[in-house]
CSV table of N, CA and C in Angstrom, one decimal:
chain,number,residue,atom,x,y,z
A,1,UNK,N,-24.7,-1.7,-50.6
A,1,UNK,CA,-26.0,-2.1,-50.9
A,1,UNK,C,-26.0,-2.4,-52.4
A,2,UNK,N,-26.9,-3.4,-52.8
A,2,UNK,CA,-27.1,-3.8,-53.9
A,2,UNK,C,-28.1,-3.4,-54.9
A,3,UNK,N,-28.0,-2.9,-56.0
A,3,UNK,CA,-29.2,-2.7,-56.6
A,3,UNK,C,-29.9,-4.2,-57.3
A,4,UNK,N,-31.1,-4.1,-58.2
A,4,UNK,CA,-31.9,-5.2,-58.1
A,4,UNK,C,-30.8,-6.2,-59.3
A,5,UNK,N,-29.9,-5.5,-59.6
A,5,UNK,CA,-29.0,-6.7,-60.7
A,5,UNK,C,-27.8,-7.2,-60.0
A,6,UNK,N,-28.0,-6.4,-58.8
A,6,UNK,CA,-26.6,-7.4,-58.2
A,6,UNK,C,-25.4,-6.8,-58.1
A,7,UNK,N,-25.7,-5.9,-58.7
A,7,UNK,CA,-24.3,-4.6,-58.7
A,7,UNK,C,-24.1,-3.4,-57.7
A,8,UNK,N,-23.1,-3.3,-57.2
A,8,UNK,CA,-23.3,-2.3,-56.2
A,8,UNK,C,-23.7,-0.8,-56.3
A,9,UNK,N,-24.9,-0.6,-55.3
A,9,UNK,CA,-25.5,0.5,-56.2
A,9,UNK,C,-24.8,1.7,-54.8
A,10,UNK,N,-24.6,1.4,-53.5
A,10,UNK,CA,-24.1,2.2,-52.0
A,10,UNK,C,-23.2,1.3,-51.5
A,11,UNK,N,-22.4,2.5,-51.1
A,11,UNK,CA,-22.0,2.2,-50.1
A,11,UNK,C,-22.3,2.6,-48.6
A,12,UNK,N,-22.2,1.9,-47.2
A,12,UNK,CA,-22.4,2.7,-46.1
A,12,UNK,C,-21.9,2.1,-45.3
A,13,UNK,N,-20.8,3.2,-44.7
A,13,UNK,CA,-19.4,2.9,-43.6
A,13,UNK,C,-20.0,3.6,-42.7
A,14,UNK,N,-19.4,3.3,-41.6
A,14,UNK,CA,-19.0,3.7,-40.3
A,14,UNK,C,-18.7,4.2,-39.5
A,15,UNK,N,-17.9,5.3,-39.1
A,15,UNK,CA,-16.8,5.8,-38.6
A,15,UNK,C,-17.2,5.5,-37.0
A,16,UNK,N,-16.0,6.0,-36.0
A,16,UNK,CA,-15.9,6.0,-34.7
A,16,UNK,C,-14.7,6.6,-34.0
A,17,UNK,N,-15.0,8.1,-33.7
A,17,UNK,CA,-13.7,8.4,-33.2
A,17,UNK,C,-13.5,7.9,-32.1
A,18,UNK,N,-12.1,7.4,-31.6
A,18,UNK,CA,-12.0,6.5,-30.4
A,18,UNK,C,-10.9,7.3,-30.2
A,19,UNK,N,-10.3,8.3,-30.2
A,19,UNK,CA,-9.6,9.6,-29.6
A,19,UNK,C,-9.3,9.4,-28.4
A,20,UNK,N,-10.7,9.6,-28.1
A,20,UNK,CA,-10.8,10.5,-26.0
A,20,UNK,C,-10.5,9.2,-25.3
A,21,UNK,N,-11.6,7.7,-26.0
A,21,UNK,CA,-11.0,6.2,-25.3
A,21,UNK,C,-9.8,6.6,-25.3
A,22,UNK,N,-8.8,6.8,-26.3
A,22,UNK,CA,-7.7,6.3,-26.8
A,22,UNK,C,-6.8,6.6,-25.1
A,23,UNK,N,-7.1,8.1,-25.1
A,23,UNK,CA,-6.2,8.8,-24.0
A,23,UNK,C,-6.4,8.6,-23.1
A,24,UNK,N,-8.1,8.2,-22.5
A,24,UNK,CA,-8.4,7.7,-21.2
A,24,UNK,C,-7.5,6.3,-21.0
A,25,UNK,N,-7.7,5.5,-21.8
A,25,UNK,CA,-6.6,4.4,-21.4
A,25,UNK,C,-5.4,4.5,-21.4
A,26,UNK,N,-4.5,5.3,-22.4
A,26,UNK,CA,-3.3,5.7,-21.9
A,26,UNK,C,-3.2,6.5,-20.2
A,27,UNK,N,-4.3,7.4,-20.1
A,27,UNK,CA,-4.0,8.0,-18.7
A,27,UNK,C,-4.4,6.7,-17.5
A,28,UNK,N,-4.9,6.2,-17.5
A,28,UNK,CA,-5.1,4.3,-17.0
A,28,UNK,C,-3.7,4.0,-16.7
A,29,UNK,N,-3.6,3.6,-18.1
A,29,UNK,CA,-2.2,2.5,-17.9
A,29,UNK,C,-0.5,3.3,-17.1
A,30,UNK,N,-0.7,4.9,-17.6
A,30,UNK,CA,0.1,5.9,-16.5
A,30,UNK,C,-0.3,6.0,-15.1
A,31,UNK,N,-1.6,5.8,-14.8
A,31,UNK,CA,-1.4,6.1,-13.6
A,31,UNK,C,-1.1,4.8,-12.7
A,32,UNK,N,-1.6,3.4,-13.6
A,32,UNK,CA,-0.8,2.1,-12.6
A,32,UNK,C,-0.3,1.8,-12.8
A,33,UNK,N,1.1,2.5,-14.0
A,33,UNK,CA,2.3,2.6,-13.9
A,33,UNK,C,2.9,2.9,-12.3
A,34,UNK,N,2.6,3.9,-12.3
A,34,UNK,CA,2.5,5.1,-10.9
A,34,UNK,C,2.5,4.2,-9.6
A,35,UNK,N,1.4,3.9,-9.8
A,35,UNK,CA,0.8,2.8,-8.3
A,35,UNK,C,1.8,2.1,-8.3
A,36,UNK,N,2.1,1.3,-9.3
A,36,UNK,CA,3.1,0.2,-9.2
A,36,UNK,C,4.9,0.6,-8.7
A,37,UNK,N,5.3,1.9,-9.1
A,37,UNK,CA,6.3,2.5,-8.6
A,37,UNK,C,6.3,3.0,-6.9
A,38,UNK,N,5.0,3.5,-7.1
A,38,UNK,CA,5.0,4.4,-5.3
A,38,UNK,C,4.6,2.6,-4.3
A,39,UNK,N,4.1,1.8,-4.8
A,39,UNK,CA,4.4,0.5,-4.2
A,39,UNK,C,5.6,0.0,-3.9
A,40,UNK,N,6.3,0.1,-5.0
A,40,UNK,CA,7.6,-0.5,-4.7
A,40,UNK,C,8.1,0.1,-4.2
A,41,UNK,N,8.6,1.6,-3.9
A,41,UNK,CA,9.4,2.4,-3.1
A,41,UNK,C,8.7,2.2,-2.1
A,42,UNK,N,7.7,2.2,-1.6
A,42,UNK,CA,7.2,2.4,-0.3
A,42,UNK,C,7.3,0.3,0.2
A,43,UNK,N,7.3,-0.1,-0.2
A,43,UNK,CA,7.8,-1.5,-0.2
A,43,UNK,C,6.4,-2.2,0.6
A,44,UNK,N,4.6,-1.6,-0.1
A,44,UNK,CA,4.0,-1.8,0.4
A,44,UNK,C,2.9,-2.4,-1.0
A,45,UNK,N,2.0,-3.3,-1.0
A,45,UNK,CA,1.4,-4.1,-1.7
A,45,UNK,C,-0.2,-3.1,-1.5
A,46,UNK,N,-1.0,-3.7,-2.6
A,46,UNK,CA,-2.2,-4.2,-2.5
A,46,UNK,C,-3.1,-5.1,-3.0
A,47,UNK,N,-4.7,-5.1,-2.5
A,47,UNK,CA,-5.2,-6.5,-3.3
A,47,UNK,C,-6.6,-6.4,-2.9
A,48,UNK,N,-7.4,-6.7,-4.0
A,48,UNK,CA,-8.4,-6.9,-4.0
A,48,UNK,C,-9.3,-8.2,-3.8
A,49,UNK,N,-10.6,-8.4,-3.1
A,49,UNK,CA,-11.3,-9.7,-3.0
A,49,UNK,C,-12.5,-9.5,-3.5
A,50,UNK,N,-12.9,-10.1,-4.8
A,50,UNK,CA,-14.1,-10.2,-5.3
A,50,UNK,C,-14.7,-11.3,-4.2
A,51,UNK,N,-15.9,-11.0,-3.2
A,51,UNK,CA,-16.9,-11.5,-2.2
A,51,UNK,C,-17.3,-12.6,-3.1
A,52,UNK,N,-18.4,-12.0,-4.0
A,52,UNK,CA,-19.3,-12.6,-5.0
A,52,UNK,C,-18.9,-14.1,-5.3
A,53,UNK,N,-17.3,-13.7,-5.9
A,53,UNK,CA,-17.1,-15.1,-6.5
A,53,UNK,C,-15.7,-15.4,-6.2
A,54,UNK,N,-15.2,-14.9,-4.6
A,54,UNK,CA,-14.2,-15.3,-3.7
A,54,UNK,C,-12.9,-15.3,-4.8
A,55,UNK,N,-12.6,-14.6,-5.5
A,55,UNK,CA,-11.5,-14.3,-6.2
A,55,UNK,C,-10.8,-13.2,-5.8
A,56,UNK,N,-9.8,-13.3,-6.1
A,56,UNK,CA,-8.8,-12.2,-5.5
A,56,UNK,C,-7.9,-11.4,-6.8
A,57,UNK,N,-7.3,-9.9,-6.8
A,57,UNK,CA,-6.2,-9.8,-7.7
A,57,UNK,C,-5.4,-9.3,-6.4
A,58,UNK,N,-3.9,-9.4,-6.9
A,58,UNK,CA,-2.8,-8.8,-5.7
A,58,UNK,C,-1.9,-7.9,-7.1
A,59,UNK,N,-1.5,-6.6,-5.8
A,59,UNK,CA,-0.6,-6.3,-7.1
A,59,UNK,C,1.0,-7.3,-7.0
A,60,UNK,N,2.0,-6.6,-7.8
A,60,UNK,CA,3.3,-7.1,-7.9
A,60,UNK,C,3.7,-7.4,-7.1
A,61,UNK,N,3.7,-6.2,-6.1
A,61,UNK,CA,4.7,-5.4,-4.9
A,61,UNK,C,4.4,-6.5,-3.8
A,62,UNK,N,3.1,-6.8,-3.5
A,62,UNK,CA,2.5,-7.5,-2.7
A,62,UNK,C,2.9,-9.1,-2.6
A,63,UNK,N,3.3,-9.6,-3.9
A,63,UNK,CA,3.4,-11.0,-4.2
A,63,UNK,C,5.4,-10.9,-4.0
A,64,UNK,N,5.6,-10.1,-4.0
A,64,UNK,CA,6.9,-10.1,-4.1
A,64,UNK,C,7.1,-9.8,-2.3
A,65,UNK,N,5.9,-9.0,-1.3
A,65,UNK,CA,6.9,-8.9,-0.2
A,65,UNK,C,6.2,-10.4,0.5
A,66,UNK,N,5.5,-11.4,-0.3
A,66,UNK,CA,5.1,-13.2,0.2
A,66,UNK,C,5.7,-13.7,0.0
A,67,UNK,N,7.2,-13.2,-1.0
A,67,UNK,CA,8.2,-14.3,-1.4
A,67,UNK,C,7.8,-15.0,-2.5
A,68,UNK,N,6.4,-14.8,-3.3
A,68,UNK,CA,6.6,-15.3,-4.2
A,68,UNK,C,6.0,-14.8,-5.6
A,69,UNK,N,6.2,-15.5,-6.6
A,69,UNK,CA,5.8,-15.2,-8.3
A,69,UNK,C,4.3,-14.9,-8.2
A,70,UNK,N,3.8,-13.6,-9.0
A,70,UNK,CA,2.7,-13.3,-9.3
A,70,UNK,C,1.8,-14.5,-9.6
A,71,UNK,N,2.1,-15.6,-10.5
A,71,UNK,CA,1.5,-16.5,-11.1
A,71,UNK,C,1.1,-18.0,-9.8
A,72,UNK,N,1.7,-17.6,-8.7
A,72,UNK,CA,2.0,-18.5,-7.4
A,72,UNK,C,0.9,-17.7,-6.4
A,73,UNK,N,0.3,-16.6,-6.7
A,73,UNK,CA,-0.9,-16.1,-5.6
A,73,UNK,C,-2.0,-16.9,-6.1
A,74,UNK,N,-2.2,-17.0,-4.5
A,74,UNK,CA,-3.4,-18.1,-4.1
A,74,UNK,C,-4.8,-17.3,-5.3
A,75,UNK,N,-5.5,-18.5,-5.9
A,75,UNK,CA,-6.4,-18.2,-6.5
A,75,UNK,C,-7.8,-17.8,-5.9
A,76,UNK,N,-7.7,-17.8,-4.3
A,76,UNK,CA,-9.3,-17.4,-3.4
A,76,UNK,C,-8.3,-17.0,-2.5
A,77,UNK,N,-9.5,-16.2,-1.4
A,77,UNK,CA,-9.3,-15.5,-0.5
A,77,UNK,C,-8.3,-16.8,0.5
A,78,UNK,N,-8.9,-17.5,0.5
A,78,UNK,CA,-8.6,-18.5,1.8
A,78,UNK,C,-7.1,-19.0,1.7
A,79,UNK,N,-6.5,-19.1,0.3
A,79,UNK,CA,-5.5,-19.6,0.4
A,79,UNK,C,-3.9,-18.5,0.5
A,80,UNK,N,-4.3,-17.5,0.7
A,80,UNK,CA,-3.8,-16.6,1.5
A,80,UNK,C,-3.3,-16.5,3.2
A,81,UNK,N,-4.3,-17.4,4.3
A,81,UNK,CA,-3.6,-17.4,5.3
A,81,UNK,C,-2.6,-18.9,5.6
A,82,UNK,N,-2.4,-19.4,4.7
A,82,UNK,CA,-0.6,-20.3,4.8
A,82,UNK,C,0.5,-19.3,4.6
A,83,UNK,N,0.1,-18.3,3.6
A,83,UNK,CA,1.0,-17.2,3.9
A,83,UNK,C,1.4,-16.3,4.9
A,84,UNK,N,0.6,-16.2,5.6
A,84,UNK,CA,0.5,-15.6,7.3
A,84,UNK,C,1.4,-16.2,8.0
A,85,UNK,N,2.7,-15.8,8.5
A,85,UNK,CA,2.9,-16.3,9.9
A,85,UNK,C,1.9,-16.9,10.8
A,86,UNK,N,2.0,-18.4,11.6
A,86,UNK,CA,0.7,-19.0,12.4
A,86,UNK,C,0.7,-17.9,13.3
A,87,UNK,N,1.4,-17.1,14.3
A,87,UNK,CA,1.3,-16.0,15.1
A,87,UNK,C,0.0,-15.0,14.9
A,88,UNK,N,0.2,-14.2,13.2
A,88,UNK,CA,-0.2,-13.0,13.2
A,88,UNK,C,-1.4,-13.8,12.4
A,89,UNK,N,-2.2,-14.9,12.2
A,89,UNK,CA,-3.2,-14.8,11.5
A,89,UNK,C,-4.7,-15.2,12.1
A,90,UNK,N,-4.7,-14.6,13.3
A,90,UNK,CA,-5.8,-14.3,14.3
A,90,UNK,C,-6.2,-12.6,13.6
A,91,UNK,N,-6.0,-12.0,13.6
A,91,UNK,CA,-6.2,-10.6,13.1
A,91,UNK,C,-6.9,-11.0,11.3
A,92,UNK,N,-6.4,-11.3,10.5
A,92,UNK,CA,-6.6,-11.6,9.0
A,92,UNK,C,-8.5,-12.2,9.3
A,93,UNK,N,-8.3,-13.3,10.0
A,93,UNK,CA,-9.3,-14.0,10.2
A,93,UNK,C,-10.3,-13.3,10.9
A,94,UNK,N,-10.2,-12.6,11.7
A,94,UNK,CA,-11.2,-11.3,11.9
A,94,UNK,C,-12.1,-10.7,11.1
């Protein structure tokens, strides 16, 4: 803050302890560490579909048992059953 000549007459900082964030996000990123391990050993995926705005995430495990690169899953729900066997994608479409 300035007094009336222009010179600094205060100062007034801040602070924010971001501690407890700090750990919550480390305990985060440990435990989908985790997911991503007990996926892989169990040789089993998962994935979510945002409805709203038909977007999807998949984890690793999952794009890896489609045969392909994380960066190669379909961007919407729909483009997901070309990866289906034509057999098995009566059930999906349910």
């Amino acid at each position: 803050m300035l007094d009336p000549h222009g010179s600094v007459a205060h100062i007034v900082a801040v602070a924010r302890d971001v501690t407890e964030r700090r750990r919550q996000e480390e305990t985060l990123r440990a435990r989908d560490v985790q997911l991503q391990e007990a996926q892989a050993l169990a040789n089993l995926g998962s994935w979510e579909w945002d409805v709203r705005t038909n977007s999807r995430t998949w984890s690793d495990q999952l794009a890896k048992i489609f045969g392909i690169r994380h960066d190669q899953v379909p961007p919407a729900f729909d483009g997901f059953y070309p990866l289906v066997h034509p057999e098995d994608r009566s059930a999906p479409q349910r």
